[in-house]
Each structure stands twice: as C-alpha cells, then as structure tokens.
Amino acid sequence: MNILIVLVIPYMAMLGCGAPVPGSSALVEDPQTQELVQTSRLLLQKVLMAIPETHRSSVQSESLKLNSSENTKLVIMASTIGIPPAPVLKALSENFTMGTCLRRISEGLQLHRTLLAVIADHLKNKDRMLALQADIRDLNIQINKMLKMVGEETVVPPAVTLNLPADYEVQVAAHLTLQQLQTFGRDVDRHLKSLDKTVDEEPDDR
C-alpha cells in the first residue's frame, strides 16, 4: 500500500515538570516518597529500554523508524487510526501541582498501555509488546502510590478504539504509539529526576 505521509506526529510537545514548588518540599523529601521516586525511575528506564526492541518485533515497514525525521509527517494517519495524544506535562506551580502532574503521568501511562493492548490483539508476534505493557503497569503502580500520598484519586484507564483495517495500519499504530510513549517517557523521567534527591544536577544528554 502506497500512502503519502504528510504531516506531524500527533503527540503534544511536553515540558519537564521542574523543581518542586514551595509547600511540597516536605513531601518530596519524605523517605517513602524518595523510595517511590527512585523505584519509578528504575522502572521507567526499563520501559524506555524496551521500546526499541518492541518496535523491531512489531514494525516491519522500512519507512517506519524510531527517532526519524519522517516521524513529523504522520498526523493524518494517526488521526485516521484514532491515536490520542499524550497528556501534557508542565513545570510545577501553584496552578500545576505535584498531584496534577502525577495524575497526568498516570493518565499517559494508562493511555499507552491501553493502546498497546489494542494493537497487540492484531499482532502475531506480541510477546515484546505484552512484556512492555506489564512494565508500564508496574510503573503506574508506583505512580498511584505517590498519588495516594498527595491525596489524589487514581486514574481510571481510558477506553480506546482504533481503526485498524489492515496490517499496514496496525504497523503504523504500533510505530506511532511506541514513538509517542518514548517521548512521553523521557518527559516523565525529567520530572522524576527533579524529585529524586539522590540526583545532583546530572546533565541531561537526551
């Protein structure tokens, strides 16, 4: 199938959540919070490291590559398939609290886990994608624990329906979801890093 790919990937640009605002410092410095933050960072790295191999096992089209400049040309396909954008993360402030940011993180994790579950149903080789879903679930469990600590309700998984009439659309959906998850995950990592008191201004080389 020859499809002209013409616009940009549908995920929204995200900003790191930045340093905690006054009033949240005591919670951030709490030993239990720090344990959850550090565990979350380790699980997030597991997710990010699994994305390239999951992509290789799920996407065979040579035109669909992670971190390619051509990924800025897929918004029409994403809209047709029905892939929602990831939630936007912003710097912590009085109007965008730690609780709000954690909810956005959980929303994004559950969105991508749901998308991967729908896509996996159309794949013959789904082992890598199922393993990635499990890693995302484990990470979201840690985020939920932090949500409870700040008095926020946990997030209900979204209902997602994708238009996947043929194998090419399945591959595009897998590609776009994994690319968007990679971008979202890197933004989440910047936020968690800002909360991790064991980190002393490490350079961000990504």
JSON list of N, CA and C in Angstrom, two decimals, residues 14 39-41 43-48 51 84-89 101-117 132-147 155-158 160 177 180-189 191-192:
[
{"chain": "A", "resi": 14, "resn": "MET", "atom": "N", "xyz": [5.81, 18.44, 25.21]},
{"chain": "A", "resi": 14, "resn": "MET", "atom": "CA", "xyz": [5.72, 18.43, 26.67]},
{"chain": "A", "resi": 14, "resn": "MET", "atom": "C", "xyz": [6.93, 19.09, 27.29]},
{"chain": "A", "resi": 39, "resn": "THR", "atom": "N", "xyz": [12.33, 4.05, 42.70]},
{"chain": "A", "resi": 39, "resn": "THR", "atom": "CA", "xyz": [11.81, 2.82, 42.09]},
{"chain": "A", "resi": 39, "resn": "THR", "atom": "C", "xyz": [11.14, 3.14, 40.76]},
{"chain": "A", "resi": 40, "resn": "SER", "atom": "N", "xyz": [10.41, 4.24, 40.72]},
{"chain": "A", "resi": 40, "resn": "SER", "atom": "CA", "xyz": [9.73, 4.64, 39.48]},
{"chain": "A", "resi": 40, "resn": "SER", "atom": "C", "xyz": [10.74, 4.95, 38.38]},
{"chain": "A", "resi": 41, "resn": "ARG", "atom": "N", "xyz": [11.84, 5.60, 38.74]},
{"chain": "A", "resi": 41, "resn": "ARG", "atom": "CA", "xyz": [12.87, 5.91, 37.74]},
{"chain": "A", "resi": 41, "resn": "ARG", "atom": "C", "xyz": [13.49, 4.64, 37.16]},
{"chain": "A", "resi": 43, "resn": "LEU", "atom": "N", "xyz": [12.02, 1.66, 36.98]},
{"chain": "A", "resi": 43, "resn": "LEU", "atom": "CA", "xyz": [11.02, 1.01, 36.13]},
{"chain": "A", "resi": 43, "resn": "LEU", "atom": "C", "xyz": [10.84, 1.77, 34.83]},
{"chain": "A", "resi": 44, "resn": "LEU", "atom": "N", "xyz": [10.90, 3.10, 34.88]},
{"chain": "A", "resi": 44, "resn": "LEU", "atom": "CA", "xyz": [10.78, 3.90, 33.67]},
{"chain": "A", "resi": 44, "resn": "LEU", "atom": "C", "xyz": [11.93, 3.62, 32.71]},
{"chain": "A", "resi": 45, "resn": "GLN", "atom": "N", "xyz": [13.14, 3.47, 33.24]},
{"chain": "A", "resi": 45, "resn": "GLN", "atom": "CA", "xyz": [14.27, 3.14, 32.37]},
{"chain": "A", "resi": 45, "resn": "GLN", "atom": "C", "xyz": [14.07, 1.78, 31.72]},
{"chain": "A", "resi": 46, "resn": "LYS", "atom": "N", "xyz": [13.47, 0.85, 32.44]},
{"chain": "A", "resi": 46, "resn": "LYS", "atom": "CA", "xyz": [13.16, -0.46, 31.86]},
{"chain": "A", "resi": 46, "resn": "LYS", "atom": "C", "xyz": [12.19, -0.32, 30.70]},
{"chain": "A", "resi": 47, "resn": "VAL", "atom": "N", "xyz": [11.18, 0.54, 30.88]},
{"chain": "A", "resi": 47, "resn": "VAL", "atom": "CA", "xyz": [10.21, 0.81, 29.81]},
{"chain": "A", "resi": 47, "resn": "VAL", "atom": "C", "xyz": [10.91, 1.41, 28.59]},
{"chain": "A", "resi": 48, "resn": "LEU", "atom": "N", "xyz": [11.70, 2.45, 28.82]},
{"chain": "A", "resi": 48, "resn": "LEU", "atom": "CA", "xyz": [12.36, 3.14, 27.72]},
{"chain": "A", "resi": 48, "resn": "LEU", "atom": "C", "xyz": [13.33, 2.22, 26.98]},
{"chain": "A", "resi": 51, "resn": "ILE", "atom": "N", "xyz": [11.53, -0.19, 24.48]},
{"chain": "A", "resi": 51, "resn": "ILE", "atom": "CA", "xyz": [10.80, 0.34, 23.33]},
{"chain": "A", "resi": 51, "resn": "ILE", "atom": "C", "xyz": [11.48, 0.00, 21.99]},
{"chain": "A", "resi": 84, "resn": "PRO", "atom": "N", "xyz": [-4.94, 8.89, 20.39]},
{"chain": "A", "resi": 84, "resn": "PRO", "atom": "CA", "xyz": [-5.00, 10.15, 21.13]},
{"chain": "A", "resi": 84, "resn": "PRO", "atom": "C", "xyz": [-3.59, 10.65, 21.46]},
{"chain": "A", "resi": 85, "resn": "PRO", "atom": "N", "xyz": [-3.41, 11.97, 21.63]},
{"chain": "A", "resi": 85, "resn": "PRO", "atom": "CA", "xyz": [-2.11, 12.50, 22.05]},
{"chain": "A", "resi": 85, "resn": "PRO", "atom": "C", "xyz": [-1.86, 12.20, 23.52]},
{"chain": "A", "resi": 86, "resn": "ALA", "atom": "N", "xyz": [-0.60, 12.22, 23.91]},
{"chain": "A", "resi": 86, "resn": "ALA", "atom": "CA", "xyz": [-0.25, 12.03, 25.32]},
{"chain": "A", "resi": 86, "resn": "ALA", "atom": "C", "xyz": [-0.58, 13.29, 26.13]},
{"chain": "A", "resi": 87, "resn": "PRO", "atom": "N", "xyz": [-0.85, 13.14, 27.42]},
{"chain": "A", "resi": 87, "resn": "PRO", "atom": "CA", "xyz": [-1.09, 14.32, 28.26]},
{"chain": "A", "resi": 87, "resn": "PRO", "atom": "C", "xyz": [0.15, 15.22, 28.29]},
{"chain": "A", "resi": 88, "resn": "VAL", "atom": "N", "xyz": [-0.09, 16.50, 28.46]},
{"chain": "A", "resi": 88, "resn": "VAL", "atom": "CA", "xyz": [0.99, 17.48, 28.52]},
{"chain": "A", "resi": 88, "resn": "VAL", "atom": "C", "xyz": [1.48, 17.64, 29.96]},
{"chain": "A", "resi": 89, "resn": "LEU", "atom": "N", "xyz": [2.79, 17.58, 30.15]},
{"chain": "A", "resi": 89, "resn": "LEU", "atom": "CA", "xyz": [3.39, 17.84, 31.45]},
{"chain": "A", "resi": 89, "resn": "LEU", "atom": "C", "xyz": [3.98, 19.24, 31.45]},
{"chain": "A", "resi": 101, "resn": "CYS", "atom": "N", "xyz": [0.43, 16.83, 38.27]},
{"chain": "A", "resi": 101, "resn": "CYS", "atom": "CA", "xyz": [1.45, 16.27, 37.40]},
{"chain": "A", "resi": 101, "resn": "CYS", "atom": "C", "xyz": [1.49, 14.74, 37.49]},
{"chain": "A", "resi": 102, "resn": "LEU", "atom": "N", "xyz": [1.35, 14.21, 38.70]},
{"chain": "A", "resi": 102, "resn": "LEU", "atom": "CA", "xyz": [1.32, 12.76, 38.86]},
{"chain": "A", "resi": 102, "resn": "LEU", "atom": "C", "xyz": [0.10, 12.15, 38.17]},
{"chain": "A", "resi": 103, "resn": "ARG", "atom": "N", "xyz": [-1.03, 12.86, 38.24]},
{"chain": "A", "resi": 103, "resn": "ARG", "atom": "CA", "xyz": [-2.22, 12.37, 37.53]},
{"chain": "A", "resi": 103, "resn": "ARG", "atom": "C", "xyz": [-1.99, 12.34, 36.03]},
{"chain": "A", "resi": 104, "resn": "ARG", "atom": "N", "xyz": [-1.35, 13.38, 35.50]},
{"chain": "A", "resi": 104, "resn": "ARG", "atom": "CA", "xyz": [-1.05, 13.41, 34.06]},
{"chain": "A", "resi": 104, "resn": "ARG", "atom": "C", "xyz": [-0.12, 12.24, 33.68]},
{"chain": "A", "resi": 105, "resn": "ILE", "atom": "N", "xyz": [0.86, 11.98, 34.54]},
{"chain": "A", "resi": 105, "resn": "ILE", "atom": "CA", "xyz": [1.78, 10.87, 34.27]},
{"chain": "A", "resi": 105, "resn": "ILE", "atom": "C", "xyz": [1.00, 9.56, 34.23]},
{"chain": "A", "resi": 106, "resn": "SER", "atom": "N", "xyz": [0.14, 9.35, 35.24]},
{"chain": "A", "resi": 106, "resn": "SER", "atom": "CA", "xyz": [-0.65, 8.12, 35.28]},
{"chain": "A", "resi": 106, "resn": "SER", "atom": "C", "xyz": [-1.58, 8.02, 34.07]},
{"chain": "A", "resi": 107, "resn": "GLU", "atom": "N", "xyz": [-2.20, 9.13, 33.70]},
{"chain": "A", "resi": 107, "resn": "GLU", "atom": "CA", "xyz": [-3.07, 9.14, 32.52]},
{"chain": "A", "resi": 107, "resn": "GLU", "atom": "C", "xyz": [-2.30, 8.72, 31.26]},
{"chain": "A", "resi": 108, "resn": "GLY", "atom": "N", "xyz": [-1.09, 9.27, 31.12]},
{"chain": "A", "resi": 108, "resn": "GLY", "atom": "CA", "xyz": [-0.28, 8.94, 29.96]},
{"chain": "A", "resi": 108, "resn": "GLY", "atom": "C", "xyz": [0.15, 7.49, 29.94]},
{"chain": "A", "resi": 109, "resn": "LEU", "atom": "N", "xyz": [0.55, 6.97, 31.09]},
{"chain": "A", "resi": 109, "resn": "LEU", "atom": "CA", "xyz": [0.97, 5.57, 31.17]},
{"chain": "A", "resi": 109, "resn": "LEU", "atom": "C", "xyz": [-0.20, 4.64, 30.83]},
{"chain": "A", "resi": 110, "resn": "GLN", "atom": "N", "xyz": [-1.36, 4.93, 31.40]},
{"chain": "A", "resi": 110, "resn": "GLN", "atom": "CA", "xyz": [-2.51, 4.06, 31.14]},
{"chain": "A", "resi": 110, "resn": "GLN", "atom": "C", "xyz": [-3.01, 4.19, 29.70]},
{"chain": "A", "resi": 111, "resn": "LEU", "atom": "N", "xyz": [-2.91, 5.38, 29.14]},
{"chain": "A", "resi": 111, "resn": "LEU", "atom": "CA", "xyz": [-3.27, 5.55, 27.73]},
{"chain": "A", "resi": 111, "resn": "LEU", "atom": "C", "xyz": [-2.41, 4.65, 26.84]},
{"chain": "A", "resi": 112, "resn": "HIS", "atom": "N", "xyz": [-1.10, 4.71, 27.04]},
{"chain": "A", "resi": 112, "resn": "HIS", "atom": "CA", "xyz": [-0.21, 3.93, 26.18]},
{"chain": "A", "resi": 112, "resn": "HIS", "atom": "C", "xyz": [-0.33, 2.44, 26.44]},
{"chain": "A", "resi": 113, "resn": "ARG", "atom": "N", "xyz": [-0.56, 2.07, 27.68]},
{"chain": "A", "resi": 113, "resn": "ARG", "atom": "CA", "xyz": [-0.77, 0.65, 27.97]},
{"chain": "A", "resi": 113, "resn": "ARG", "atom": "C", "xyz": [-2.03, 0.14, 27.27]},
{"chain": "A", "resi": 114, "resn": "THR", "atom": "N", "xyz": [-3.09, 0.94, 27.27]},
{"chain": "A", "resi": 114, "resn": "THR", "atom": "CA", "xyz": [-4.32, 0.55, 26.60]},
{"chain": "A", "resi": 114, "resn": "THR", "atom": "C", "xyz": [-4.13, 0.47, 25.09]},
{"chain": "A", "resi": 115, "resn": "LEU", "atom": "N", "xyz": [-3.43, 1.46, 24.52]},
{"chain": "A", "resi": 115, "resn": "LEU", "atom": "CA", "xyz": [-3.15, 1.43, 23.08]},
{"chain": "A", "resi": 115, "resn": "LEU", "atom": "C", "xyz": [-2.36, 0.18, 22.70]},
{"chain": "A", "resi": 116, "resn": "LEU", "atom": "N", "xyz": [-1.35, -0.14, 23.48]},
{"chain": "A", "resi": 116, "resn": "LEU", "atom": "CA", "xyz": [-0.53, -1.32, 23.19]},
{"chain": "A", "resi": 116, "resn": "LEU", "atom": "C", "xyz": [-1.36, -2.60, 23.28]},
{"chain": "A", "resi": 117, "resn": "ALA", "atom": "N", "xyz": [-2.29, -2.65, 24.23]},
{"chain": "A", "resi": 117, "resn": "ALA", "atom": "CA", "xyz": [-3.14, -3.83, 24.38]},
{"chain": "A", "resi": 117, "resn": "ALA", "atom": "C", "xyz": [-4.03, -4.02, 23.15]},
{"chain": "A", "resi": 132, "resn": "LEU", "atom": "N", "xyz": [6.11, -5.21, 27.58]},
{"chain": "A", "resi": 132, "resn": "LEU", "atom": "CA", "xyz": [6.16, -3.76, 27.77]},
{"chain": "A", "resi": 132, "resn": "LEU", "atom": "C", "xyz": [4.92, -3.28, 28.52]},
{"chain": "A", "resi": 133, "resn": "GLN", "atom": "N", "xyz": [3.77, -3.83, 28.19]},
{"chain": "A", "resi": 133, "resn": "GLN", "atom": "CA", "xyz": [2.55, -3.47, 28.93]},
{"chain": "A", "resi": 133, "resn": "GLN", "atom": "C", "xyz": [2.70, -3.78, 30.42]},
{"chain": "A", "resi": 134, "resn": "ALA", "atom": "N", "xyz": [3.30, -4.91, 30.73]},
{"chain": "A", "resi": 134, "resn": "ALA", "atom": "CA", "xyz": [3.50, -5.30, 32.13]},
{"chain": "A", "resi": 134, "resn": "ALA", "atom": "C", "xyz": [4.44, -4.32, 32.84]},
{"chain": "A", "resi": 135, "resn": "ASP", "atom": "N", "xyz": [5.49, -3.87, 32.13]},
{"chain": "A", "resi": 135, "resn": "ASP", "atom": "CA", "xyz": [6.42, -2.89, 32.71]},
{"chain": "A", "resi": 135, "resn": "ASP", "atom": "C", "xyz": [5.72, -1.57, 32.98]},
{"chain": "A", "resi": 136, "resn": "ILE", "atom": "N", "xyz": [4.86, -1.14, 32.05]},
{"chain": "A", "resi": 136, "resn": "ILE", "atom": "CA", "xyz": [4.11, 0.10, 32.25]},
{"chain": "A", "resi": 136, "resn": "ILE", "atom": "C", "xyz": [3.16, -0.03, 33.43]},
{"chain": "A", "resi": 137, "resn": "ARG", "atom": "N", "xyz": [2.52, -1.19, 33.55]},
{"chain": "A", "resi": 137, "resn": "ARG", "atom": "CA", "xyz": [1.64, -1.44, 34.71]},
{"chain": "A", "resi": 137, "resn": "ARG", "atom": "C", "xyz": [2.41, -1.32, 36.02]},
{"chain": "A", "resi": 138, "resn": "ASP", "atom": "N", "xyz": [3.58, -1.93, 36.07]},
{"chain": "A", "resi": 138, "resn": "ASP", "atom": "CA", "xyz": [4.39, -1.87, 37.30]},
{"chain": "A", "resi": 138, "resn": "ASP", "atom": "C", "xyz": [4.79, -0.44, 37.64]},
{"chain": "A", "resi": 139, "resn": "LEU", "atom": "N", "xyz": [5.13, 0.33, 36.61]},
{"chain": "A", "resi": 139, "resn": "LEU", "atom": "CA", "xyz": [5.48, 1.73, 36.84]},
{"chain": "A", "resi": 139, "resn": "LEU", "atom": "C", "xyz": [4.27, 2.51, 37.35]},
{"chain": "A", "resi": 140, "resn": "ASN", "atom": "N", "xyz": [3.12, 2.27, 36.75]},
{"chain": "A", "resi": 140, "resn": "ASN", "atom": "CA", "xyz": [1.93, 3.02, 37.17]},
{"chain": "A", "resi": 140, "resn": "ASN", "atom": "C", "xyz": [1.52, 2.69, 38.60]},
{"chain": "A", "resi": 141, "resn": "ILE", "atom": "N", "xyz": [1.81, 1.49, 39.05]},
{"chain": "A", "resi": 141, "resn": "ILE", "atom": "CA", "xyz": [1.53, 1.13, 40.45]},
{"chain": "A", "resi": 141, "resn": "ILE", "atom": "C", "xyz": [2.30, 2.07, 41.39]},
{"chain": "A", "resi": 142, "resn": "GLN", "atom": "N", "xyz": [3.55, 2.35, 41.05]},
{"chain": "A", "resi": 142, "resn": "GLN", "atom": "CA", "xyz": [4.36, 3.26, 41.88]},
{"chain": "A", "resi": 142, "resn": "GLN", "atom": "C", "xyz": [3.81, 4.69, 41.82]},
{"chain": "A", "resi": 143, "resn": "ILE", "atom": "N", "xyz": [3.41, 5.12, 40.64]},
{"chain": "A", "resi": 143, "resn": "ILE", "atom": "CA", "xyz": [2.83, 6.47, 40.49]},
{"chain": "A", "resi": 143, "resn": "ILE", "atom": "C", "xyz": [1.54, 6.56, 41.30]},
{"chain": "A", "resi": 144, "resn": "ASN", "atom": "N", "xyz": [0.73, 5.50, 41.30]},
{"chain": "A", "resi": 144, "resn": "ASN", "atom": "CA", "xyz": [-0.51, 5.50, 42.08]},
{"chain": "A", "resi": 144, "resn": "ASN", "atom": "C", "xyz": [-0.23, 5.63, 43.57]},
{"chain": "A", "resi": 145, "resn": "LYS", "atom": "N", "xyz": [0.83, 5.00, 44.04]},
{"chain": "A", "resi": 145, "resn": "LYS", "atom": "CA", "xyz": [1.20, 5.12, 45.46]},
{"chain": "A", "resi": 145, "resn": "LYS", "atom": "C", "xyz": [1.52, 6.58, 45.80]},
{"chain": "A", "resi": 146, "resn": "MET", "atom": "N", "xyz": [2.22, 7.26, 44.89]},
{"chain": "A", "resi": 146, "resn": "MET", "atom": "CA", "xyz": [2.52, 8.68, 45.13]},
{"chain": "A", "resi": 146, "resn": "MET", "atom": "C", "xyz": [1.25, 9.53, 45.05]},
{"chain": "A", "resi": 147, "resn": "LEU", "atom": "N", "xyz": [0.35, 9.18, 44.14]},
{"chain": "A", "resi": 147, "resn": "LEU", "atom": "CA", "xyz": [-0.92, 9.90, 44.05]},
{"chain": "A", "resi": 147, "resn": "LEU", "atom": "C", "xyz": [-1.68, 9.83, 45.37]},
{"chain": "A", "resi": 155, "resn": "VAL", "atom": "N", "xyz": [-6.25, 7.08, 38.59]},
{"chain": "A", "resi": 155, "resn": "VAL", "atom": "CA", "xyz": [-6.83, 7.36, 37.29]},
{"chain": "A", "resi": 155, "resn": "VAL", "atom": "C", "xyz": [-7.49, 6.10, 36.72]},
{"chain": "A", "resi": 156, "resn": "VAL", "atom": "N", "xyz": [-8.68, 6.27, 36.16]},
{"chain": "A", "resi": 156, "resn": "VAL", "atom": "CA", "xyz": [-9.38, 5.16, 35.51]},
{"chain": "A", "resi": 156, "resn": "VAL", "atom": "C", "xyz": [-8.81, 4.98, 34.10]},
{"chain": "A", "resi": 157, "resn": "PRO", "atom": "N", "xyz": [-8.46, 3.74, 33.71]},
{"chain": "A", "resi": 157, "resn": "PRO", "atom": "CA", "xyz": [-7.92, 3.52, 32.36]},
{"chain": "A", "resi": 157, "resn": "PRO", "atom": "C", "xyz": [-8.90, 3.99, 31.29]},
{"chain": "A", "resi": 158, "resn": "PRO", "atom": "N", "xyz": [-8.41, 4.59, 30.21]},
{"chain": "A", "resi": 158, "resn": "PRO", "atom": "CA", "xyz": [-9.30, 5.10, 29.17]},
{"chain": "A", "resi": 158, "resn": "PRO", "atom": "C", "xyz": [-9.81, 3.98, 28.27]},
{"chain": "A", "resi": 160, "resn": "VAL", "atom": "N", "xyz": [-10.31, 2.95, 24.51]},
{"chain": "A", "resi": 160, "resn": "VAL", "atom": "CA", "xyz": [-9.72, 3.35, 23.23]},
{"chain": "A", "resi": 160, "resn": "VAL", "atom": "C", "xyz": [-10.19, 2.41, 22.13]},
{"chain": "A", "resi": 177, "resn": "THR", "atom": "N", "xyz": [2.47, 4.75, 18.47]},
{"chain": "A", "resi": 177, "resn": "THR", "atom": "CA", "xyz": [2.28, 4.58, 19.92]},
{"chain": "A", "resi": 177, "resn": "THR", "atom": "C", "xyz": [3.62, 4.44, 20.63]},
{"chain": "A", "resi": 180, "resn": "GLN", "atom": "N", "xyz": [5.45, 7.82, 20.53]},
{"chain": "A", "resi": 180, "resn": "GLN", "atom": "CA", "xyz": [4.84, 8.77, 21.47]},
{"chain": "A", "resi": 180, "resn": "GLN", "atom": "C", "xyz": [5.15, 8.37, 22.91]},
{"chain": "A", "resi": 181, "resn": "LEU", "atom": "N", "xyz": [5.13, 7.06, 23.20]},
{"chain": "A", "resi": 181, "resn": "LEU", "atom": "CA", "xyz": [5.47, 6.58, 24.54]},
{"chain": "A", "resi": 181, "resn": "LEU", "atom": "C", "xyz": [6.92, 6.93, 24.89]},
{"chain": "A", "resi": 182, "resn": "GLN", "atom": "N", "xyz": [7.81, 6.83, 23.92]},
{"chain": "A", "resi": 182, "resn": "GLN", "atom": "CA", "xyz": [9.22, 7.16, 24.16]},
{"chain": "A", "resi": 182, "resn": "GLN", "atom": "C", "xyz": [9.36, 8.64, 24.52]},
{"chain": "A", "resi": 183, "resn": "THR", "atom": "N", "xyz": [8.70, 9.50, 23.77]},
{"chain": "A", "resi": 183, "resn": "THR", "atom": "CA", "xyz": [8.76, 10.94, 24.05]},
{"chain": "A", "resi": 183, "resn": "THR", "atom": "C", "xyz": [8.14, 11.26, 25.41]},
{"chain": "A", "resi": 184, "resn": "PHE", "atom": "N", "xyz": [6.98, 10.70, 25.68]},
{"chain": "A", "resi": 184, "resn": "PHE", "atom": "CA", "xyz": [6.31, 10.92, 26.96]},
{"chain": "A", "resi": 184, "resn": "PHE", "atom": "C", "xyz": [7.18, 10.39, 28.10]},
{"chain": "A", "resi": 185, "resn": "GLY", "atom": "N", "xyz": [7.76, 9.21, 27.92]},
{"chain": "A", "resi": 185, "resn": "GLY", "atom": "CA", "xyz": [8.59, 8.63, 28.97]},
{"chain": "A", "resi": 185, "resn": "GLY", "atom": "C", "xyz": [9.80, 9.48, 29.29]},
{"chain": "A", "resi": 186, "resn": "ARG", "atom": "N", "xyz": [10.40, 10.08, 28.29]},
{"chain": "A", "resi": 186, "resn": "ARG", "atom": "CA", "xyz": [11.55, 10.95, 28.54]},
{"chain": "A", "resi": 186, "resn": "ARG", "atom": "C", "xyz": [11.14, 12.19, 29.32]},
{"chain": "A", "resi": 187, "resn": "ASP", "atom": "N", "xyz": [9.95, 12.71, 29.05]},
{"chain": "A", "resi": 187, "resn": "ASP", "atom": "CA", "xyz": [9.47, 13.85, 29.83]},
{"chain": "A", "resi": 187, "resn": "ASP", "atom": "C", "xyz": [9.17, 13.45, 31.27]},
{"chain": "A", "resi": 188, "resn": "VAL", "atom": "N", "xyz": [8.59, 12.27, 31.44]},
{"chain": "A", "resi": 188, "resn": "VAL", "atom": "CA", "xyz": [8.33, 11.76, 32.79]},
{"chain": "A", "resi": 188, "resn": "VAL", "atom": "C", "xyz": [9.66, 11.59, 33.54]},
{"chain": "A", "resi": 189, "resn": "ASP", "atom": "N", "xyz": [10.68, 11.11, 32.86]},
{"chain": "A", "resi": 189, "resn": "ASP", "atom": "CA", "xyz": [11.97, 10.91, 33.51]},
{"chain": "A", "resi": 189, "resn": "ASP", "atom": "C", "xyz": [12.54, 12.24, 33.99]},
{"chain": "A", "resi": 191, "resn": "HIS", "atom": "N", "xyz": [10.84, 14.79, 34.95]},
{"chain": "A", "resi": 191, "resn": "HIS", "atom": "CA", "xyz": [10.08, 15.16, 36.14]},
{"chain": "A", "resi": 191, "resn": "HIS", "atom": "C", "xyz": [10.53, 14.36, 37.36]},
{"chain": "A", "resi": 192, "resn": "LEU", "atom": "N", "xyz": [10.62, 13.05, 37.21]},
{"chain": "A", "resi": 192, "resn": "LEU", "atom": "CA", "xyz": [11.02, 12.21, 38.34]},
{"chain": "A", "resi": 192, "resn": "LEU", "atom": "C", "xyz": [12.44, 12.54, 38.79]}
]
